Amino acid sequence: MGYSSFMRAAAVRLPATALALATLAGGAQAQEAIRIGAFLSVTGPAAFLGDPELKTLEMYVERINAEGGILGRKVQLVSYDDAGDAEKARTFAKRLIEQDKVDVIVGGSTTGTTMAAVPLAEQSGTPFISLAGAVPIVEPPKKWVFKTPHTDRMACEKIFADTQSRKLTKVALISGSGGFDKSMRGECVKVASKYGVELVADETYGANDTDMTAQLTKIKGSGAQAVLNAGFGQGPAIVTRNYRQVGLTLPLYQSHGVASREFIKLAGAAAEGVRLPAAALLVSDILPGNDPQKPVVSSYRKNYEDRFKSEVSAFGGHAYDGLMLAIGAMKTAHSTDKGKVRDALEATRGYVGTGGVVNMSANDHMGLDLTAFRMLEVKDGKWSLAR
């Protein structure tokens, strides 16, 4: 297989075995490419995260190569589908590091799959930019691990700041049983008092539950003034539908884990009035013209929707930011040396991405503050900026 043919093959989605064969067939010339590794939940329960993430990485690797690559070299995307399984994620991360010999990893759709790979990145000294949300990914700071999405703690704080502004002091929690859900619930418990919030209920539901009316009926009698659902996937949509079915009319908040049009589709009319913190990407069309993120999020949204004929989500945006941060670090370092790339990532200042303006440091491997979150509300079946 010639070099150009190999690059075209590497730019499309391939099963792990086919991708490995393509790599072998590329021969020595393929080693000249800069290798971006990714393990993503493209199928399975977290496919709503991994699918737009992979599409984004593929699209922008193709665009980068069409523009001549970076550092005078083409970029090769080596990706695997972990289907949301932490053990598969660990296996693929090990393969990316030891067999594929990638220069950097951009991936980890969920907190569980990310945390399974963290020890491998740390032990091997491979820069790893996660696309998952929980605080433990970057706290305490890990030398080789970074992340692009806002944390679950930030989501709690943004929500409680909003309830505080609305003079809602009694909040009921309901959360799922997944890694992200548990982490966010824990963070909300920790920061509630900081915002004068009293948690008057704390209900949970399982990953396979299809009816949460029992938990919501308890919440209805708790004296709550608002409800916060810490979760992602289909669970929050079920909670939202059941919420209306049991007659709850209190303000309902969801996490940034459902920041996509898919949530509104799944929840239907019941989603009306739901609030959640999210990246500016979801409301790029109604951002003020002087918003520093508007050019970035508008361009990404147009490119993605024109290419894939489907609506953009914040999750693909996390992948965009991860890739651009990695490439920016390589350009700054003038090298793909892992140590130099790591140092350049940690020194990132003023990167304007889909998630916000990133300013990293030795103690902050995410680099976002609360201003990076926008409080959104579903209005007339669409995302709008909450007033």
PDB file of C-alpha atoms in Angstrom, residues 99-355:
ATOM      1  CA  GLN A  99       2.209  -1.576  19.903  1.00  0.00           C
ATOM      2  CA  ASP A 100       0.953   1.430  17.964  1.00  0.00           C
ATOM      3  CA  LYS A 101       3.484   3.698  19.698  1.00  0.00           C
ATOM      4  CA  VAL A 102       1.271   6.765  19.510  1.00  0.00           C
ATOM      5  CA  ASP A 103       2.657  10.198  20.317  1.00  0.00           C
ATOM      6  CA  VAL A 104      -0.381  11.296  22.326  1.00  0.00           C
ATOM      7  CA  ILE A 105      -3.780   9.896  23.312  1.00  0.00           C
ATOM      8  CA  VAL A 106      -6.985  11.908  22.879  1.00  0.00           C
ATOM      9  CA  GLY A 107      -9.872   9.867  24.202  1.00  0.00           C
ATOM     10  CA  GLY A 108     -11.672   8.218  27.028  1.00  0.00           C
ATOM     11  CA  SER A 109     -15.346   9.030  26.466  1.00  0.00           C
ATOM     12  CA  THR A 110     -16.406   8.179  30.015  1.00  0.00           C
ATOM     13  CA  THR A 111     -14.934   8.565  33.464  1.00  0.00           C
ATOM     14  CA  GLY A 112     -14.751   4.786  33.899  1.00  0.00           C
ATOM     15  CA  THR A 113     -12.862   4.138  30.678  1.00  0.00           C
ATOM     16  CA  THR A 114     -10.579   7.105  31.297  1.00  0.00           C
ATOM     17  CA  MET A 115      -9.620   6.059  34.819  1.00  0.00           C
ATOM     18  CA  ALA A 116      -8.828   2.547  33.561  1.00  0.00           C
ATOM     19  CA  ALA A 117      -6.200   4.050  31.238  1.00  0.00           C
ATOM     20  CA  VAL A 118      -4.732   6.691  33.568  1.00  0.00           C
ATOM     21  CA  PRO A 119      -2.160   4.371  35.239  1.00  0.00           C
ATOM     22  CA  LEU A 120      -0.889   3.259  31.837  1.00  0.00           C
ATOM     23  CA  ALA A 121      -0.404   6.834  30.634  1.00  0.00           C
ATOM     24  CA  GLU A 122       1.382   7.723  33.847  1.00  0.00           C
ATOM     25  CA  GLN A 123       3.650   4.661  33.841  1.00  0.00           C
ATOM     26  CA  SER A 124       4.603   5.016  30.175  1.00  0.00           C
ATOM     27  CA  GLY A 125       4.955   8.798  30.105  1.00  0.00           C
ATOM     28  CA  THR A 126       2.367   9.304  27.351  1.00  0.00           C
ATOM     29  CA  PRO A 127       0.424  12.585  27.159  1.00  0.00           C
ATOM     30  CA  PHE A 128      -3.247  11.700  27.619  1.00  0.00           C
ATOM     31  CA  ILE A 129      -6.085  14.188  27.055  1.00  0.00           C
ATOM     32  CA  SER A 130      -9.346  12.770  28.383  1.00  0.00           C
ATOM     33  CA  LEU A 131     -12.792  13.670  27.065  1.00  0.00           C
ATOM     34  CA  ALA A 132     -14.594  12.713  30.291  1.00  0.00           C
ATOM     35  CA  GLY A 133     -16.005  14.891  33.031  1.00  0.00           C
ATOM     36  CA  ALA A 134     -15.299  13.722  36.590  1.00  0.00           C
ATOM     37  CA  VAL A 135     -12.981  15.575  38.958  1.00  0.00           C
ATOM     38  CA  PRO A 136     -10.750  12.566  39.867  1.00  0.00           C
ATOM     39  CA  ILE A 137      -9.340  12.530  36.331  1.00  0.00           C
ATOM     40  CA  VAL A 138      -7.276  15.623  37.090  1.00  0.00           C
ATOM     41  CA  GLU A 139      -7.510  15.972  40.869  1.00  0.00           C
ATOM     42  CA  PRO A 140      -5.081  15.409  42.346  1.00  0.00           C
ATOM     43  CA  PRO A 141      -3.019  16.490  39.324  1.00  0.00           C
ATOM     44  CA  LYS A 142      -1.344  13.688  37.407  1.00  0.00           C
ATOM     45  CA  LYS A 143       1.782  14.465  35.439  1.00  0.00           C
ATOM     46  CA  TRP A 144       0.667  13.057  32.084  1.00  0.00           C
ATOM     47  CA  VAL A 145      -3.132  13.400  32.239  1.00  0.00           C
ATOM     48  CA  PHE A 146      -5.229  16.343  31.028  1.00  0.00           C
ATOM     49  CA  LYS A 147      -8.912  16.789  30.168  1.00  0.00           C
ATOM     50  CA  THR A 148     -11.124  19.048  28.071  1.00  0.00           C
ATOM     51  CA  PRO A 149     -14.691  18.906  29.508  1.00  0.00           C
ATOM     52  CA  HIS A 150     -15.881  20.953  32.448  1.00  0.00           C
ATOM     53  CA  THR A 151     -15.852  18.947  35.676  1.00  0.00           C
ATOM     54  CA  ASP A 152     -18.834  17.611  37.557  1.00  0.00           C
ATOM     55  CA  ARG A 153     -17.941  19.891  40.488  1.00  0.00           C
ATOM     56  CA  MET A 154     -18.167  22.900  38.173  1.00  0.00           C
ATOM     57  CA  ALA A 155     -21.581  21.692  37.026  1.00  0.00           C
ATOM     58  CA  CYS A 156     -22.779  21.490  40.647  1.00  0.00           C
ATOM     59  CA  GLU A 157     -21.477  24.969  41.371  1.00  0.00           C
ATOM     60  CA  LYS A 158     -22.991  26.485  38.247  1.00  0.00           C
ATOM     61  CA  ILE A 159     -26.373  24.926  39.078  1.00  0.00           C
ATOM     62  CA  PHE A 160     -26.281  25.998  42.722  1.00  0.00           C
ATOM     63  CA  ALA A 161     -25.283  29.525  41.718  1.00  0.00           C
ATOM     64  CA  ASP A 162     -28.411  29.557  39.565  1.00  0.00           C
ATOM     65  CA  THR A 163     -30.667  28.203  42.331  1.00  0.00           C
ATOM     66  CA  GLN A 164     -29.163  30.807  44.670  1.00  0.00           C
ATOM     67  CA  SER A 165     -30.012  33.602  42.223  1.00  0.00           C
ATOM     68  CA  ARG A 166     -33.578  32.255  42.068  1.00  0.00           C
ATOM     69  CA  LYS A 167     -33.778  32.032  45.898  1.00  0.00           C
ATOM     70  CA  LEU A 168     -34.244  28.248  45.792  1.00  0.00           C
ATOM     71  CA  THR A 169     -32.555  26.920  48.924  1.00  0.00           C
ATOM     72  CA  LYS A 170     -34.011  23.406  49.294  1.00  0.00           C
ATOM     73  CA  VAL A 171     -32.801  21.031  46.566  1.00  0.00           C
ATOM     74  CA  ALA A 172     -33.487  17.324  46.040  1.00  0.00           C
ATOM     75  CA  LEU A 173     -30.825  15.132  44.425  1.00  0.00           C
ATOM     76  CA  ILE A 174     -31.454  12.155  42.175  1.00  0.00           C
ATOM     77  CA  SER A 175     -28.582  10.377  40.473  1.00  0.00           C
ATOM     78  CA  GLY A 176     -27.646   7.316  38.477  1.00  0.00           C
ATOM     79  CA  SER A 177     -25.255   4.538  39.457  1.00  0.00           C
ATOM     80  CA  GLY A 178     -22.478   5.116  36.909  1.00  0.00           C
ATOM     81  CA  GLY A 179     -19.028   6.545  37.603  1.00  0.00           C
ATOM     82  CA  PHE A 180     -19.900  10.052  36.422  1.00  0.00           C
ATOM     83  CA  ASP A 181     -23.223  10.037  38.267  1.00  0.00           C
ATOM     84  CA  LYS A 182     -21.675   8.991  41.567  1.00  0.00           C
ATOM     85  CA  SER A 183     -18.839  11.465  41.222  1.00  0.00           C
ATOM     86  CA  MET A 184     -21.140  14.391  40.442  1.00  0.00           C
ATOM     87  CA  ARG A 185     -23.507  13.483  43.257  1.00  0.00           C
ATOM     88  CA  GLY A 186     -20.551  13.467  45.643  1.00  0.00           C
ATOM     89  CA  GLU A 187     -19.317  16.832  44.384  1.00  0.00           C
ATOM     90  CA  CYS A 188     -22.787  18.377  44.725  1.00  0.00           C
ATOM     91  CA  VAL A 189     -22.976  17.166  48.336  1.00  0.00           C
ATOM     92  CA  LYS A 190     -19.583  18.755  49.017  1.00  0.00           C
ATOM     93  CA  VAL A 191     -20.342  22.215  47.580  1.00  0.00           C
ATOM     94  CA  ALA A 192     -24.048  22.633  48.444  1.00  0.00           C
ATOM     95  CA  SER A 193     -23.501  24.525  51.697  1.00  0.00           C
ATOM     96  CA  LYS A 194     -21.171  26.970  49.933  1.00  0.00           C
ATOM     97  CA  TYR A 195     -24.234  28.216  48.039  1.00  0.00           C
ATOM     98  CA  GLY A 196     -26.640  28.082  50.974  1.00  0.00           C
ATOM     99  CA  VAL A 197     -28.320  24.952  49.611  1.00  0.00           C
ATOM    100  CA  GLU A 198     -29.943  22.350  51.854  1.00  0.00           C
ATOM    101  CA  LEU A 199     -30.206  18.899  50.268  1.00  0.00           C
ATOM    102  CA  VAL A 200     -33.596  17.581  51.367  1.00  0.00           C
ATOM    103  CA  ALA A 201     -33.588  14.303  49.412  1.00  0.00           C
ATOM    104  CA  ASP A 202     -30.968  12.001  47.902  1.00  0.00           C
ATOM    105  CA  GLU A 203     -32.422   9.325  45.604  1.00  0.00           C
ATOM    106  CA  THR A 204     -30.684   6.975  43.159  1.00  0.00           C
ATOM    107  CA  TYR A 205     -31.593   4.771  40.199  1.00  0.00           C
ATOM    108  CA  GLY A 206     -29.886   1.904  38.389  1.00  0.00           C
ATOM    109  CA  ALA A 207     -28.322   1.927  34.943  1.00  0.00           C
ATOM    110  CA  ASN A 208     -31.070  -0.300  33.538  1.00  0.00           C
ATOM    111  CA  ASP A 209     -34.038   1.253  35.346  1.00  0.00           C
ATOM    112  CA  THR A 210     -36.869   2.351  33.079  1.00  0.00           C
ATOM    113  CA  ASP A 211     -39.137   3.965  35.665  1.00  0.00           C
ATOM    114  CA  MET A 212     -38.092   6.405  38.400  1.00  0.00           C
ATOM    115  CA  THR A 213     -41.580   7.400  39.585  1.00  0.00           C
ATOM    116  CA  ALA A 214     -41.049   5.844  43.045  1.00  0.00           C
ATOM    117  CA  GLN A 215     -37.973   7.993  43.702  1.00  0.00           C
ATOM    118  CA  LEU A 216     -39.640  11.094  42.277  1.00  0.00           C
ATOM    119  CA  THR A 217     -42.771  10.547  44.382  1.00  0.00           C
ATOM    120  CA  LYS A 218     -40.545  10.594  47.482  1.00  0.00           C
ATOM    121  CA  ILE A 219     -38.937  13.796  46.242  1.00  0.00           C
ATOM    122  CA  LYS A 220     -42.363  15.311  45.694  1.00  0.00           C
ATOM    123  CA  GLY A 221     -43.038  15.010  49.413  1.00  0.00           C
ATOM    124  CA  SER A 222     -39.595  16.226  50.528  1.00  0.00           C
ATOM    125  CA  GLY A 223     -40.274  19.946  50.586  1.00  0.00           C
ATOM    126  CA  ALA A 224     -37.792  20.544  47.788  1.00  0.00           C
ATOM    127  CA  GLN A 225     -37.917  23.776  45.801  1.00  0.00           C
ATOM    128  CA  ALA A 226     -35.841  22.388  42.912  1.00  0.00           C
ATOM    129  CA  VAL A 227     -34.468  19.032  41.746  1.00  0.00           C
ATOM    130  CA  LEU A 228     -31.012  18.196  40.394  1.00  0.00           C
ATOM    131  CA  ASN A 229     -30.399  15.013  38.397  1.00  0.00           C
ATOM    132  CA  ALA A 230     -26.726  14.008  38.332  1.00  0.00           C
ATOM    133  CA  GLY A 231     -26.448  11.626  35.415  1.00  0.00           C
ATOM    134  CA  PHE A 232     -25.941  11.031  31.712  1.00  0.00           C
ATOM    135  CA  GLY A 233     -27.243   8.736  29.024  1.00  0.00           C
ATOM    136  CA  GLN A 234     -30.903   7.746  28.805  1.00  0.00           C
ATOM    137  CA  GLY A 235     -31.555   7.855  32.559  1.00  0.00           C
ATOM    138  CA  PRO A 236     -31.992  11.650  32.747  1.00  0.00           C
ATOM    139  CA  ALA A 237     -34.517  11.570  29.891  1.00  0.00           C
ATOM    140  CA  ILE A 238     -36.555   8.955  31.769  1.00  0.00           C
ATOM    141  CA  VAL A 239     -36.319  11.036  34.941  1.00  0.00           C
ATOM    142  CA  THR A 240     -37.573  14.064  33.012  1.00  0.00           C
ATOM    143  CA  ARG A 241     -40.561  12.227  31.562  1.00  0.00           C
ATOM    144  CA  ASN A 242     -41.449  10.643  34.918  1.00  0.00           C
ATOM    145  CA  TYR A 243     -41.004  14.026  36.588  1.00  0.00           C
ATOM    146  CA  ARG A 244     -43.953  15.416  34.670  1.00  0.00           C
ATOM    147  CA  GLN A 245     -45.948  12.209  35.044  1.00  0.00           C
ATOM    148  CA  VAL A 246     -45.926  12.409  38.852  1.00  0.00           C
ATOM    149  CA  GLY A 247     -47.006  16.040  38.677  1.00  0.00           C
ATOM    150  CA  LEU A 248     -43.765  17.728  39.718  1.00  0.00           C
ATOM    151  CA  THR A 249     -43.627  21.357  38.578  1.00  0.00           C
ATOM    152  CA  LEU A 250     -40.493  22.436  40.472  1.00  0.00           C
ATOM    153  CA  PRO A 251     -37.472  23.674  38.490  1.00  0.00           C
ATOM    154  CA  LEU A 252     -35.534  20.655  37.177  1.00  0.00           C
ATOM    155  CA  TYR A 253     -31.782  20.782  36.550  1.00  0.00           C
ATOM    156  CA  GLN A 254     -29.765  18.238  34.579  1.00  0.00           C
ATOM    157  CA  SER A 255     -26.002  17.817  34.256  1.00  0.00           C
ATOM    158  CA  HIS A 256     -23.777  18.746  31.336  1.00  0.00           C
ATOM    159  CA  GLY A 257     -23.703  14.994  30.702  1.00  0.00           C
ATOM    160  CA  VAL A 258     -26.867  15.387  28.596  1.00  0.00           C
ATOM    161  CA  ALA A 259     -25.768  18.483  26.693  1.00  0.00           C
ATOM    162  CA  SER A 260     -27.014  17.471  23.270  1.00  0.00           C
ATOM    163  CA  ARG A 261     -30.134  17.710  21.154  1.00  0.00           C
ATOM    164  CA  GLU A 262     -30.597  13.967  21.726  1.00  0.00           C
ATOM    165  CA  PHE A 263     -31.665  14.604  25.324  1.00  0.00           C
ATOM    166  CA  ILE A 264     -34.483  16.888  24.171  1.00  0.00           C
ATOM    167  CA  LYS A 265     -35.587  14.289  21.629  1.00  0.00           C
ATOM    168  CA  LEU A 266     -35.627  11.506  24.230  1.00  0.00           C
ATOM    169  CA  ALA A 267     -37.397  13.556  26.893  1.00  0.00           C
ATOM    170  CA  GLY A 268     -39.888  15.081  24.463  1.00  0.00           C
ATOM    171  CA  ALA A 269     -42.262  17.789  25.648  1.00  0.00           C
ATOM    172  CA  ALA A 270     -41.329  17.034  29.265  1.00  0.00           C
ATOM    173  CA  ALA A 271     -37.936  18.691  28.653  1.00  0.00           C
ATOM    174  CA  GLU A 272     -39.517  22.134  28.398  1.00  0.00           C
ATOM    175  CA  GLY A 273     -38.056  24.389  31.078  1.00  0.00           C
ATOM    176  CA  VAL A 274     -35.219  22.029  32.053  1.00  0.00           C
ATOM    177  CA  ARG A 275     -31.989  23.871  32.832  1.00  0.00           C
ATOM    178  CA  LEU A 276     -28.406  22.656  32.636  1.00  0.00           C
ATOM    179  CA  PRO A 277     -24.873  24.037  32.433  1.00  0.00           C
ATOM    180  CA  ALA A 278     -23.210  23.493  29.067  1.00  0.00           C
ATOM    181  CA  ALA A 279     -20.588  24.759  26.668  1.00  0.00           C
ATOM    182  CA  ALA A 280     -21.255  27.698  24.363  1.00  0.00           C
ATOM    183  CA  LEU A 281     -21.238  25.310  21.403  1.00  0.00           C
ATOM    184  CA  LEU A 282     -24.896  24.349  21.846  1.00  0.00           C
ATOM    185  CA  VAL A 283     -26.020  27.971  21.482  1.00  0.00           C
ATOM    186  CA  SER A 284     -23.437  29.205  18.986  1.00  0.00           C
ATOM    187  CA  ASP A 285     -26.143  30.749  16.802  1.00  0.00           C
ATOM    188  CA  ILE A 286     -27.425  33.047  19.554  1.00  0.00           C
ATOM    189  CA  LEU A 287     -24.136  34.083  21.168  1.00  0.00           C
ATOM    190  CA  PRO A 288     -23.367  37.814  21.047  1.00  0.00           C
ATOM    191  CA  GLY A 289     -21.129  38.809  18.158  1.00  0.00           C
ATOM    192  CA  ASN A 290     -18.355  39.908  20.523  1.00  0.00           C
ATOM    193  CA  ASP A 291     -18.221  36.609  22.408  1.00  0.00           C
ATOM    194  CA  PRO A 292     -14.621  35.301  22.032  1.00  0.00           C
ATOM    195  CA  GLN A 293     -15.870  31.743  21.512  1.00  0.00           C
ATOM    196  CA  LYS A 294     -18.351  32.569  18.769  1.00  0.00           C
ATOM    197  CA  PRO A 295     -15.957  32.220  15.787  1.00  0.00           C
ATOM    198  CA  VAL A 296     -14.622  28.886  17.076  1.00  0.00           C
ATOM    199  CA  VAL A 297     -17.937  27.264  17.986  1.00  0.00           C
ATOM    200  CA  SER A 298     -19.685  28.575  14.871  1.00  0.00           C
ATOM    201  CA  SER A 299     -16.964  27.184  12.602  1.00  0.00           C
ATOM    202  CA  TYR A 300     -16.899  23.796  14.323  1.00  0.00           C
ATOM    203  CA  ARG A 301     -20.677  23.537  14.275  1.00  0.00           C
ATOM    204  CA  LYS A 302     -20.881  24.357  10.550  1.00  0.00           C
ATOM    205  CA  ASN A 303     -18.107  21.932   9.635  1.00  0.00           C
ATOM    206  CA  TYR A 304     -19.608  19.095  11.677  1.00  0.00           C
ATOM    207  CA  GLU A 305     -23.220  19.552  10.598  1.00  0.00           C
ATOM    208  CA  ASP A 306     -22.329  20.056   6.930  1.00  0.00           C
ATOM    209  CA  ARG A 307     -20.193  16.915   6.954  1.00  0.00           C
ATOM    210  CA  PHE A 308     -22.368  14.535   8.949  1.00  0.00           C
ATOM    211  CA  LYS A 309     -25.863  15.988   8.416  1.00  0.00           C
ATOM    212  CA  SER A 310     -26.573  15.659  12.128  1.00  0.00           C
ATOM    213  CA  GLU A 311     -26.747  18.135  14.971  1.00  0.00           C
ATOM    214  CA  VAL A 312     -23.653  19.033  16.906  1.00  0.00           C
ATOM    215  CA  SER A 313     -23.179  18.059  20.558  1.00  0.00           C
ATOM    216  CA  ALA A 314     -20.839  19.301  23.256  1.00  0.00           C
ATOM    217  CA  PHE A 315     -19.143  15.891  23.232  1.00  0.00           C
ATOM    218  CA  GLY A 316     -17.731  16.214  19.733  1.00  0.00           C
ATOM    219  CA  GLY A 317     -16.538  19.640  20.829  1.00  0.00           C
ATOM    220  CA  HIS A 318     -14.528  18.042  23.640  1.00  0.00           C
ATOM    221  CA  ALA A 319     -12.743  15.905  21.038  1.00  0.00           C
ATOM    222  CA  TYR A 320     -12.067  18.956  18.874  1.00  0.00           C
ATOM    223  CA  ASP A 321     -10.490  20.738  21.817  1.00  0.00           C
ATOM    224  CA  GLY A 322      -8.449  17.685  22.771  1.00  0.00           C
ATOM    225  CA  LEU A 323      -7.029  17.335  19.282  1.00  0.00           C
ATOM    226  CA  MET A 324      -6.295  21.043  18.903  1.00  0.00           C
ATOM    227  CA  LEU A 325      -4.618  21.200  22.313  1.00  0.00           C
ATOM    228  CA  ALA A 326      -2.421  18.230  21.376  1.00  0.00           C
ATOM    229  CA  ILE A 327      -1.457  19.701  18.027  1.00  0.00           C
ATOM    230  CA  GLY A 328      -0.915  23.134  19.542  1.00  0.00           C
ATOM    231  CA  ALA A 329       1.439  21.612  22.095  1.00  0.00           C
ATOM    232  CA  MET A 330       3.411  19.819  19.373  1.00  0.00           C
ATOM    233  CA  LYS A 331       3.726  23.049  17.421  1.00  0.00           C
ATOM    234  CA  THR A 332       4.836  24.937  20.533  1.00  0.00           C
ATOM    235  CA  ALA A 333       7.363  22.226  21.386  1.00  0.00           C
ATOM    236  CA  HIS A 334       8.473  21.968  17.718  1.00  0.00           C
ATOM    237  CA  SER A 335       8.575  18.268  18.471  1.00  0.00           C
ATOM    238  CA  THR A 336       6.601  15.123  19.209  1.00  0.00           C
ATOM    239  CA  ASP A 337       8.898  14.282  22.109  1.00  0.00           C
ATOM    240  CA  LYS A 338       6.445  13.189  24.786  1.00  0.00           C
ATOM    241  CA  GLY A 339       8.054  15.126  27.611  1.00  0.00           C
ATOM    242  CA  LYS A 340       8.193  18.332  25.602  1.00  0.00           C
ATOM    243  CA  VAL A 341       4.589  17.921  24.451  1.00  0.00           C
ATOM    244  CA  ARG A 342       3.477  17.334  28.053  1.00  0.00           C
ATOM    245  CA  ASP A 343       5.262  20.475  29.195  1.00  0.00           C
ATOM    246  CA  ALA A 344       3.711  22.503  26.382  1.00  0.00           C
ATOM    247  CA  LEU A 345       0.225  21.224  27.262  1.00  0.00           C
ATOM    248  CA  GLU A 346       0.695  22.247  30.874  1.00  0.00           C
ATOM    249  CA  ALA A 347       1.836  25.699  29.731  1.00  0.00           C
ATOM    250  CA  THR A 348      -1.252  26.272  27.533  1.00  0.00           C
ATOM    251  CA  ARG A 349      -2.654  29.766  28.034  1.00  0.00           C
ATOM    252  CA  GLY A 350      -5.476  31.519  26.209  1.00  0.00           C
ATOM    253  CA  TYR A 351      -6.584  28.634  23.989  1.00  0.00           C
ATOM    254  CA  VAL A 352     -10.117  29.506  22.867  1.00  0.00           C
ATOM    255  CA  GLY A 353     -12.006  26.283  22.278  1.00  0.00           C
ATOM    256  CA  THR A 354     -15.532  24.948  22.170  1.00  0.00           C
ATOM    257  CA  GLY A 355     -15.499  24.393  25.932  1.00  0.00           C
TER     258      GLY A 355
END
